[in-house]
CSV table of C-alpha atoms and ligand atoms in Angstrom, one decimal:
chain,number,residue,atom,x,y,z
A,1,UNK,CA,-19.1,16.3,36.8
A,2,UNK,CA,-15.6,17.8,37.7
A,3,UNK,CA,-12.7,14.9,37.2
A,4,UNK,CA,-11.5,15.9,40.9
A,5,UNK,CA,-15.1,15.4,42.0
A,6,UNK,CA,-15.3,11.7,39.8
A,7,UNK,CA,-11.5,10.9,41.5
A,8,UNK,CA,-12.3,11.6,45.6
A,9,UNK,CA,-15.7,9.8,44.7
A,10,UNK,CA,-14.2,6.9,43.8
A,11,UNK,CA,-11.1,6.7,45.8
A,12,UNK,CA,-8.8,6.5,42.3
A,13,UNK,CA,-5.4,7.4,43.1
A,14,UNK,CA,-3.9,9.6,40.6
A,15,UNK,CA,-0.5,9.0,39.4
A,16,UNK,CA,0.4,13.0,38.2
A,17,UNK,CA,-2.7,15.4,37.6
A,18,UNK,CA,-1.8,18.6,38.9
A,19,UNK,CA,-4.7,20.8,40.0
A,20,UNK,CA,-5.0,22.1,36.1
A,21,UNK,CA,-6.3,18.7,34.7
A,22,UNK,CA,-8.6,17.9,37.8
A,23,UNK,CA,-10.5,21.5,36.9
A,24,UNK,CA,-11.7,19.0,33.7
A,25,UNK,CA,-15.8,18.8,33.2
A,26,UNK,CA,-15.7,14.2,32.0
A,27,UNK,CA,-18.7,14.0,30.2
A,28,UNK,CA,-19.5,9.7,30.8
A,29,UNK,CA,-17.2,7.2,30.6
A,30,UNK,CA,-15.6,4.1,27.7
A,31,UNK,CA,-14.3,0.8,29.4
A,32,UNK,CA,-12.1,-0.9,26.7
A,33,UNK,CA,-9.1,-2.8,26.2
A,34,UNK,CA,-8.6,-2.5,22.5
A,35,UNK,CA,-7.3,0.4,21.1
A,36,UNK,CA,-8.9,0.7,18.1
A,37,UNK,CA,-12.0,0.4,19.6
A,38,UNK,CA,-11.3,3.6,21.4
A,39,UNK,CA,-10.4,5.2,19.3
A,40,UNK,CA,-13.3,4.3,16.4
A,41,UNK,CA,-15.5,4.7,20.0
A,42,UNK,CA,-14.8,6.6,22.9
A,43,UNK,CA,-16.4,9.8,22.2
A,44,UNK,CA,-14.3,13.2,23.6
A,45,UNK,CA,-14.3,14.6,27.1
A,46,UNK,CA,-15.5,10.8,28.7
A,47,UNK,CA,-12.6,8.3,31.7
A,48,UNK,CA,-11.7,6.2,29.6
A,49,UNK,CA,-11.2,2.5,32.3
A,50,UNK,CA,-8.6,0.3,30.5
A,51,UNK,CA,-5.5,-2.4,32.4
A,52,UNK,CA,-3.9,-1.6,29.6
A,53,UNK,CA,-0.5,0.6,31.0
A,54,UNK,CA,1.5,0.9,28.0
A,55,UNK,CA,2.3,3.8,26.4
A,56,UNK,CA,0.0,4.3,23.3
A,57,UNK,CA,-3.1,4.5,25.4
A,58,UNK,CA,-1.6,8.2,25.8
A,59,UNK,CA,-2.1,8.8,22.5
A,60,UNK,CA,-5.6,7.4,22.5
A,61,UNK,CA,-6.4,9.6,25.3
A,62,UNK,CA,-4.5,12.9,23.6
A,63,UNK,CA,-6.0,11.7,20.1
A,64,UNK,CA,-9.4,11.4,21.2
A,65,UNK,CA,-9.3,14.0,24.0
A,66,UNK,CA,-10.4,12.3,26.1
A,67,UNK,CA,-10.7,13.4,29.8
A,68,UNK,CA,-8.5,11.4,31.3
A,69,UNK,CA,-7.5,7.1,31.5
A,70,UNK,CA,-8.3,4.7,34.7
A,71,UNK,CA,-5.4,2.1,34.6
A,72,UNK,CA,-7.7,-1.1,36.6
A,73,UNK,CA,-7.0,-3.9,38.6
A,74,UNK,CA,-4.3,-2.4,40.6
A,75,UNK,CA,-1.9,-2.4,37.3
A,76,UNK,CA,0.5,0.4,37.1
A,77,UNK,CA,1.8,2.7,34.5
A,78,UNK,CA,4.8,2.2,32.2
A,79,UNK,CA,7.3,4.5,33.5
A,80,UNK,CA,7.1,5.4,29.9
A,81,UNK,CA,3.4,5.8,29.8
A,82,UNK,CA,3.9,8.0,32.7
A,83,UNK,CA,6.6,10.3,31.3
A,84,UNK,CA,4.8,10.0,27.9
A,85,UNK,CA,1.6,11.5,30.0
A,86,UNK,CA,3.2,14.4,32.1
A,87,UNK,CA,4.4,15.9,28.8
A,88,UNK,CA,1.1,15.8,27.4
A,89,UNK,CA,-0.7,16.3,30.4
A,90,UNK,CA,-2.7,13.9,30.0
A,91,UNK,CA,-4.1,12.9,33.6
A,92,UNK,CA,-3.8,9.1,34.7
A,93,UNK,CA,-5.5,7.6,37.5
A,94,UNK,CA,-4.8,4.0,39.5
A,95,UNK,CA,-7.3,1.9,41.0
A,96,UNK,CA,-7.7,-1.4,43.0
A,97,UNK,CA,-11.0,-2.0,41.4
A,98,UNK,CA,-12.1,-3.6,38.6
A,99,UNK,CA,-13.3,-2.1,35.5
A,100,UNK,CA,-16.4,-3.5,36.2
A,101,UNK,CA,-16.1,-2.0,39.3
A,102,UNK,CA,-15.1,1.5,38.5
A,103,UNK,CA,-17.4,1.4,35.7
A,104,UNK,CA,-20.5,0.7,37.3
A,105,UNK,CA,-19.3,3.3,39.8
A,106,UNK,CA,-18.9,6.0,37.3
A,107,UNK,CA,-21.8,5.1,36.0
A,108,UNK,CA,-24.7,5.8,39.1
A,109,UNK,CA,-21.8,9.4,39.2
A,110,UNK,CA,-23.6,10.3,36.3
A,111,UNK,CA,-26.6,8.1,36.6
A,112,UNK,CA,-28.2,7.8,40.2
A,113,UNK,CA,-31.4,9.2,39.8
A,114,UNK,CA,-32.6,7.4,36.4
A,115,UNK,CA,-31.5,4.7,38.5
A,116,UNK,CA,-33.0,5.8,42.3
A,117,UNK,CA,-36.4,5.6,40.1
B,1,UNK,CA,-7.3,36.5,5.0
B,2,UNK,CA,-9.1,33.6,6.1
B,3,UNK,CA,-6.5,30.5,7.1
B,4,UNK,CA,-9.0,28.0,5.3
B,5,UNK,CA,-7.2,29.6,2.0
B,6,UNK,CA,-3.7,28.1,3.0
B,7,UNK,CA,-2.3,25.0,1.9
B,8,UNK,CA,0.0,23.1,4.6
B,9,UNK,CA,1.7,19.9,3.8
B,10,UNK,CA,5.0,18.3,5.2
B,11,UNK,CA,5.7,14.3,6.1
B,12,UNK,CA,6.8,11.9,8.8
B,13,UNK,CA,9.2,9.0,8.7
B,14,UNK,CA,7.6,5.5,10.8
B,15,UNK,CA,10.1,3.1,11.5
B,16,UNK,CA,8.5,-0.4,12.4
B,17,UNK,CA,8.7,-1.7,15.4
B,18,UNK,CA,8.6,2.0,16.8
B,19,UNK,CA,6.1,1.3,19.6
B,20,UNK,CA,7.8,4.1,21.9
B,21,UNK,CA,7.4,6.4,19.4
B,22,UNK,CA,3.6,5.8,18.2
B,23,UNK,CA,1.7,8.5,17.8
B,24,UNK,CA,3.5,11.3,17.4
B,25,UNK,CA,2.7,11.2,13.7
B,26,UNK,CA,-0.9,11.8,13.7
B,27,UNK,CA,-0.8,13.5,17.0
B,28,UNK,CA,1.9,17.0,14.4
B,29,UNK,CA,-0.6,16.8,11.9
B,30,UNK,CA,-3.5,16.9,14.1
B,31,UNK,CA,-1.5,20.1,16.0
B,32,UNK,CA,-0.8,21.8,12.9
B,33,UNK,CA,-4.6,21.3,12.4
B,34,UNK,CA,-5.8,22.8,15.3
B,35,UNK,CA,-3.8,25.8,14.4
B,36,UNK,CA,-5.4,26.6,11.2
B,37,UNK,CA,-8.8,26.6,12.4
B,38,UNK,CA,-10.1,23.5,11.0
B,39,UNK,CA,-13.5,22.5,12.3
B,40,UNK,CA,-13.4,19.3,14.3
B,41,UNK,CA,-15.4,16.9,12.8
B,42,UNK,CA,-12.3,16.6,10.1
B,43,UNK,CA,-9.8,16.7,12.9
B,44,UNK,CA,-11.4,13.4,14.5
B,45,UNK,CA,-11.4,11.9,11.8
B,46,UNK,CA,-8.3,12.9,10.4
B,47,UNK,CA,-6.4,11.4,13.8
B,48,UNK,CA,-8.9,8.4,13.8
B,49,UNK,CA,-7.1,7.6,9.8
B,50,UNK,CA,-3.4,9.2,10.2
B,51,UNK,CA,-3.1,6.5,14.2
B,52,UNK,CA,-4.2,3.8,12.6
B,53,UNK,CA,-2.7,4.2,9.7
B,54,UNK,CA,0.7,4.8,11.3
B,55,UNK,CA,-0.2,2.0,13.2
B,56,UNK,CA,0.0,-0.4,10.9
B,57,UNK,CA,2.9,0.4,9.5
B,58,UNK,CA,5.4,0.3,13.3
B,59,UNK,CA,3.3,-3.5,13.7
B,60,UNK,CA,3.2,-4.8,10.4
B,61,UNK,CA,6.3,-2.5,8.3
B,62,UNK,CA,10.1,-2.2,8.2
B,63,UNK,CA,9.6,2.3,7.5
B,64,UNK,CA,6.8,3.4,6.1
B,65,UNK,CA,6.6,7.4,5.4
B,66,UNK,CA,3.3,9.1,6.0
B,67,UNK,CA,2.9,12.4,3.8
B,68,UNK,CA,-0.1,15.1,4.3
B,69,UNK,CA,-1.9,17.7,2.6
B,70,UNK,CA,-4.0,20.0,4.0
B,71,UNK,CA,-5.7,22.2,1.7
B,72,UNK,CA,-9.5,24.2,2.7
B,73,UNK,CA,-11.2,21.8,0.4
B,74,UNK,CA,-9.5,18.8,2.2
B,75,UNK,CA,-7.3,16.5,3.9
B,76,UNK,CA,-4.9,14.4,2.1
B,77,UNK,CA,-2.9,11.3,4.0
B,78,UNK,CA,-0.9,9.1,1.8
B,79,UNK,CA,0.8,6.6,4.2
B,80,UNK,CA,3.6,4.5,1.8
B,81,UNK,CA,5.9,1.0,3.1
B,82,UNK,CA,8.1,-1.0,2.6
B,83,UNK,CA,7.1,-4.3,4.3
B,84,UNK,CA,6.1,-7.0,3.7
B,85,UNK,CA,2.6,-6.3,1.7
B,86,UNK,CA,-1.4,-8.1,1.8
B,87,UNK,CA,-1.5,-10.9,0.6
B,88,UNK,CA,-5.3,-10.1,0.5
B,89,UNK,CA,-6.7,-7.2,0.7
B,90,UNK,CA,-9.7,-8.3,0.4
B,91,UNK,CA,-9.6,-9.9,3.5
B,92,UNK,CA,-7.1,-7.8,5.7
B,93,UNK,CA,-10.3,-5.3,5.0
B,94,UNK,CA,-12.2,-7.6,7.2
B,95,UNK,CA,-13.1,-6.1,10.4
B,96,UNK,CA,-11.9,-8.6,13.0
B,97,UNK,CA,-8.9,-10.2,10.8
B,98,UNK,CA,-5.4,-9.9,11.9
B,99,UNK,CA,-2.1,-11.4,12.0
B,100,UNK,CA,-0.6,-9.7,14.4
B,101,UNK,CA,1.1,-11.2,17.0
B,102,UNK,CA,-0.1,-11.9,20.5
B,103,UNK,CA,2.3,-9.6,22.3
B,104,UNK,CA,0.7,-7.1,19.6
B,105,UNK,CA,-2.5,-7.9,20.9
B,106,UNK,CA,-1.6,-8.4,24.4
B,107,UNK,CA,-1.2,-4.3,23.7
B,108,UNK,CA,-4.9,-3.5,22.5
B,109,UNK,CA,-3.7,-3.6,19.5
B,110,UNK,CA,-4.4,-6.2,16.6
B,111,UNK,CA,-8.4,-5.7,16.9
B,112,UNK,CA,-8.6,-6.2,12.8
B,113,UNK,CA,-10.1,-3.1,13.2
B,114,UNK,CA,-7.7,-0.6,11.8
B,115,UNK,CA,-7.5,-0.5,7.6
B,116,UNK,CA,-12.4,-0.9,8.2
B,117,UNK,CA,-11.4,3.1,10.8
B,118,UNK,CA,-9.5,4.3,8.2
B,119,UNK,CA,-11.7,3.7,5.3
B,120,UNK,CA,-15.3,4.9,7.6
B,121,UNK,CA,-13.6,8.3,8.5
B,122,UNK,CA,-12.8,8.9,5.2
B,123,UNK,CA,-14.5,10.0,1.9
B,124,UNK,CA,-11.8,8.5,-0.5
B,125,UNK,CA,-9.7,5.5,0.4
B,126,UNK,CA,-7.9,2.9,-1.5
B,127,UNK,CA,-5.3,0.8,-0.7
B,128,UNK,CA,-2.1,-1.1,-2.6
B,129,UNK,CA,0.2,-3.7,-2.3
B,130,UNK,CA,3.2,-5.8,-3.6
B,131,UNK,CA,4.3,-8.6,-1.5
B,132,UNK,CA,7.7,-8.6,-0.3
B,133,UNK,CA,7.6,-4.7,-1.3
B,134,UNK,CA,5.3,-2.3,0.4
B,135,UNK,CA,1.8,-1.3,0.6
B,136,UNK,CA,0.7,2.6,0.5
B,137,UNK,CA,-2.5,3.5,1.3
B,138,UNK,CA,-4.5,6.6,0.2
B,139,UNK,CA,-7.7,9.1,2.2
B,140,UNK,CA,-8.8,12.0,1.6
B,141,UNK,CA,-10.8,13.7,4.5
B,142,UNK,CA,-13.2,16.1,2.3
B,143,UNK,CA,-13.9,19.3,4.9
B,144,UNK,CA,-17.6,19.8,6.1
B,145,UNK,CA,-17.4,23.6,6.9
B,146,UNK,CA,-20.5,25.0,8.5
B,147,UNK,CA,-21.7,27.9,7.4
B,148,UNK,CA,-20.1,30.6,9.8
B,149,UNK,CA,-16.8,29.0,9.2
B,150,UNK,CA,-17.4,28.6,5.2
B,151,UNK,CA,-17.9,32.8,6.1
B,152,UNK,CA,-15.3,33.9,7.4
C,201,LIG,N1,1.3,-1.7,6.1
C,201,LIG,C1,0.8,-3.1,6.3
C,201,LIG,N2,2.1,-3.9,5.9
C,201,LIG,C2,1.4,-5.2,6.1
C,201,LIG,N3,0.1,-5.6,6.2
C,201,LIG,C3,-0.2,-5.0,6.8
C,201,LIG,C4,-0.6,-3.6,6.6
C,201,LIG,N4,-1.7,-2.6,6.8
C,201,LIG,C5,-2.4,-4.0,7.5
C,201,LIG,N5,-2.5,-5.3,7.0
C,201,LIG,C6,-2.7,-6.8,7.5
C,201,LIG,O1,-4.0,-6.3,7.1
C,201,LIG,C7,-4.1,-7.2,8.3
C,201,LIG,C8,-5.6,-6.2,9.1
C,201,LIG,O2,-5.0,-5.1,9.3
C,201,LIG,P1,-6.5,-3.9,10.4
C,201,LIG,O3,-7.5,-3.7,9.6
C,201,LIG,O4,-5.3,-2.7,10.4
C,201,LIG,O5,-6.2,-4.4,11.9
C,201,LIG,P2,-4.9,-5.1,12.8
C,201,LIG,O6,-3.8,-4.4,12.6
C,201,LIG,O7,-5.6,-4.8,14.3
C,201,LIG,O8,-4.4,-5.8,12.3
C,201,LIG,C9,-3.7,-7.1,8.8
C,201,LIG,O9,-3.4,-8.0,10.1
C,201,LIG,C10,-2.4,-7.0,8.2
C,201,LIG,O10,-1.8,-8.5,8.2
C,202,LIG,MG1,-3.8,-2.0,12.3
């Protein structure tokens, strides 16, 4: 599923995303606020849901080749994070929704058929 | 001649407390591996192991250096620092053990997964530390090339 489709369906607000970034393919999601956990367990191509806002999230996203980062609970990424994300081409999104809401909706997008039975 | 025959090496200086540049060394090494056409699984393991080593220098040490050597057979990463050292290495290696201060934990670091992650992702893992002097971590990630790449 394209990042653009997901951000529209979940009403995620892009912070820095260009059309090119939004055309990227997303393979799933991962939710965690522990950076070592994301380093160890997130799979490449997944959308990372977190409440962390500092610049190290960009390095994690680059090293793990994540599809992007969704910052939840109405938090905003730090200026440094936004700047780094622009340099590295990592799409950042913000949303007033909680991690539970974002993860639930994302899961529905990927698994709608199974859930409806 | 295949790029796999080449040997590349280099090093990066890391400053303790420099969270602003955290990941620069690891990202540069990853870029080097990509340019050399190193297989994906090796890059994934080197990235995890190197970034955790880089973070430990930034979080705990005064300064350090990360050296890397890429050969057709393996990737060698050596992270050496001047810092407080580790009193009980066995304890430090336990998953979940961390002495990171609260503000570092609030950033999402300090889960006590760094050293275990390094060990899990390397084929050879060695840690030496002298309290009051510093710590050195040696890691070797063996390259497991698939048939097609090996034939090139
Ligand atoms: N380079 C280092 N210098 C001093 N102490 C270290 C170093 N690396 C690790 N440690 C000690 O080992 C503990 C566990 O490290 P690690 O597994 O990376 O988890 P974390 O960094 O999340 O605490 C640290 O909390 C710290 O006490
Ligand atoms: Mg650590």
